[in-house]
Amino acid sequence: MITIEGDKKSLIVTVLEETENGNFAGISSEITKQELINRLIEEGALEDGETVYLEEVQ
């Protein structure tokens, strides 16, 4: 399971996996939205100068 939560400046991504005994184990990482955009540009998924829209889903 992957959850993405955030506020105006940052996102928290959590990845959970069910263990053999029914519990969950995982990791969580926080990244600012600007860092995410910069990484997407570095990886070639976005071009510098492109407009990015972040939509909040309830």
mmCIF file with all atom_site columns, C-alpha atoms in Angstrom:
data_model
loop_
_atom_site.group_PDB
_atom_site.id
_atom_site.type_symbol
_atom_site.label_atom_id
_atom_site.label_alt_id
_atom_site.label_comp_id
_atom_site.label_asym_id
_atom_site.label_entity_id
_atom_site.label_seq_id
_atom_site.pdbx_PDB_ins_code
_atom_site.Cartn_x
_atom_site.Cartn_y
_atom_site.Cartn_z
_atom_site.occupancy
_atom_site.B_iso_or_equiv
_atom_site.pdbx_formal_charge
_atom_site.auth_seq_id
_atom_site.auth_comp_id
_atom_site.auth_asym_id
_atom_site.auth_atom_id
_atom_site.pdbx_PDB_model_num
ATOM 1  C CA . MET A 1 1  ? 0.000   0.000   0.000   1.00 0.00 ? 1  MET A CA 1
ATOM 2  C CA . ILE A 1 2  ? 1.275   3.475   -0.844  1.00 0.00 ? 2  ILE A CA 1
ATOM 3  C CA . THR A 1 3  ? -0.101  6.654   0.717   1.00 0.00 ? 3  THR A CA 1
ATOM 4  C CA . ILE A 1 4  ? 0.791   10.205  -0.234  1.00 0.00 ? 4  ILE A CA 1
ATOM 5  C CA . GLU A 1 5  ? -0.148  13.001  2.144   1.00 0.00 ? 5  GLU A CA 1
ATOM 6  C CA . GLY A 1 6  ? 0.907   16.590  2.148   1.00 0.00 ? 6  GLY A CA 1
ATOM 7  C CA . ASP A 1 7  ? 0.439   20.211  2.934   1.00 0.00 ? 7  ASP A CA 1
ATOM 8  C CA . LYS A 1 8  ? 1.207   23.355  0.954   1.00 0.00 ? 8  LYS A CA 1
ATOM 9  C CA . LYS A 1 9  ? 4.984   22.795  0.925   1.00 0.00 ? 9  LYS A CA 1
ATOM 10 C CA . SER A 1 10 ? 5.773   19.095  1.346   1.00 0.00 ? 10 SER A CA 1
ATOM 11 C CA . LEU A 1 11 ? 4.632   15.543  0.689   1.00 0.00 ? 11 LEU A CA 1
ATOM 12 C CA . ILE A 1 12 ? 4.963   12.474  2.881   1.00 0.00 ? 12 ILE A CA 1
ATOM 13 C CA . VAL A 1 13 ? 5.107   9.191   0.972   1.00 0.00 ? 13 VAL A CA 1
ATOM 14 C CA . THR A 1 14 ? 4.553   6.005   2.980   1.00 0.00 ? 14 THR A CA 1
ATOM 15 C CA . VAL A 1 15 ? 4.975   2.480   1.605   1.00 0.00 ? 15 VAL A CA 1
ATOM 16 C CA . LEU A 1 16 ? 3.570   -0.356  3.721   1.00 0.00 ? 16 LEU A CA 1
ATOM 17 C CA . GLU A 1 17 ? 3.725   -4.105  3.200   1.00 0.00 ? 17 GLU A CA 1
ATOM 18 C CA . GLU A 1 18 ? 1.831   -6.742  5.150   1.00 0.00 ? 18 GLU A CA 1
ATOM 19 C CA . THR A 1 19 ? 4.133   -9.149  6.974   1.00 0.00 ? 19 THR A CA 1
ATOM 20 C CA . GLU A 1 20 ? 3.629   -12.888 7.441   1.00 0.00 ? 20 GLU A CA 1
ATOM 21 C CA . ASN A 1 21 ? 2.031   -12.377 10.864  1.00 0.00 ? 21 ASN A CA 1
ATOM 22 C CA . GLY A 1 22 ? -0.512  -9.836  9.599   1.00 0.00 ? 22 GLY A CA 1
ATOM 23 C CA . ASN A 1 23 ? 1.254   -6.688  10.791  1.00 0.00 ? 23 ASN A CA 1
ATOM 24 C CA . PHE A 1 24 ? 2.462   -3.953  8.492   1.00 0.00 ? 24 PHE A CA 1
ATOM 25 C CA . ALA A 1 25 ? 6.044   -2.816  7.985   1.00 0.00 ? 25 ALA A CA 1
ATOM 26 C CA . GLY A 1 26 ? 7.293   -0.028  5.800   1.00 0.00 ? 26 GLY A CA 1
ATOM 27 C CA . ILE A 1 27 ? 9.055   3.238   5.301   1.00 0.00 ? 27 ILE A CA 1
ATOM 28 C CA . SER A 1 28 ? 8.029   6.863   5.123   1.00 0.00 ? 28 SER A CA 1
ATOM 29 C CA . SER A 1 29 ? 9.842   9.772   3.529   1.00 0.00 ? 29 SER A CA 1
ATOM 30 C CA . GLU A 1 30 ? 9.179   13.496  3.338   1.00 0.00 ? 30 GLU A CA 1
ATOM 31 C CA . ILE A 1 31 ? 10.070  15.659  0.347   1.00 0.00 ? 31 ILE A CA 1
ATOM 32 C CA . THR A 1 32 ? 9.229   19.254  -0.455  1.00 0.00 ? 32 THR A CA 1
ATOM 33 C CA . LYS A 1 33 ? 7.170   19.812  -3.559  1.00 0.00 ? 33 LYS A CA 1
ATOM 34 C CA . GLN A 1 34 ? 10.021  21.867  -5.043  1.00 0.00 ? 34 GLN A CA 1
ATOM 35 C CA . GLU A 1 35 ? 12.505  19.012  -4.448  1.00 0.00 ? 35 GLU A CA 1
ATOM 36 C CA . LEU A 1 36 ? 10.103  16.611  -6.170  1.00 0.00 ? 36 LEU A CA 1
ATOM 37 C CA . ILE A 1 37 ? 9.766   18.922  -9.173  1.00 0.00 ? 37 ILE A CA 1
ATOM 38 C CA . ASN A 1 38 ? 13.553  19.352  -9.361  1.00 0.00 ? 38 ASN A CA 1
ATOM 39 C CA . ARG A 1 39 ? 14.066  15.566  -9.294  1.00 0.00 ? 39 ARG A CA 1
ATOM 40 C CA . LEU A 1 40 ? 11.480  15.069  -12.036 1.00 0.00 ? 40 LEU A CA 1
ATOM 41 C CA . ILE A 1 41 ? 13.351  17.615  -14.166 1.00 0.00 ? 41 ILE A CA 1
ATOM 42 C CA . GLU A 1 42 ? 16.686  15.886  -13.455 1.00 0.00 ? 42 GLU A CA 1
ATOM 43 C CA . GLU A 1 43 ? 15.197  12.509  -14.461 1.00 0.00 ? 43 GLU A CA 1
ATOM 44 C CA . GLY A 1 44 ? 13.725  13.929  -17.666 1.00 0.00 ? 44 GLY A CA 1
ATOM 45 C CA . ALA A 1 45 ? 10.086  13.437  -16.672 1.00 0.00 ? 45 ALA A CA 1
ATOM 46 C CA . LEU A 1 46 ? 9.551   17.221  -16.785 1.00 0.00 ? 46 LEU A CA 1
ATOM 47 C CA . GLU A 1 47 ? 11.214  19.948  -18.781 1.00 0.00 ? 47 GLU A CA 1
ATOM 48 C CA . ASP A 1 48 ? 12.532  23.037  -17.043 1.00 0.00 ? 48 ASP A CA 1
ATOM 49 C CA . GLY A 1 49 ? 9.926   25.777  -17.380 1.00 0.00 ? 49 GLY A CA 1
ATOM 50 C CA . GLU A 1 50 ? 6.929   23.425  -17.643 1.00 0.00 ? 50 GLU A CA 1
ATOM 51 C CA . THR A 1 51 ? 3.943   24.294  -15.501 1.00 0.00 ? 51 THR A CA 1
ATOM 52 C CA . VAL A 1 52 ? 3.103   21.794  -12.763 1.00 0.00 ? 52 VAL A CA 1
ATOM 53 C CA . TYR A 1 53 ? -0.355  21.568  -11.224 1.00 0.00 ? 53 TYR A CA 1
ATOM 54 C CA . LEU A 1 54 ? -0.714  19.760  -7.903  1.00 0.00 ? 54 LEU A CA 1
ATOM 55 C CA . GLU A 1 55 ? -4.304  18.760  -7.244  1.00 0.00 ? 55 GLU A CA 1
ATOM 56 C CA . GLU A 1 56 ? -5.559  18.023  -3.755  1.00 0.00 ? 56 GLU A CA 1
ATOM 57 C CA . VAL A 1 57 ? -7.845  14.994  -3.575  1.00 0.00 ? 57 VAL A CA 1
ATOM 58 C CA . GLN A 1 58 ? -10.136 14.573  -0.589  1.00 0.00 ? 58 GLN A CA 1
#
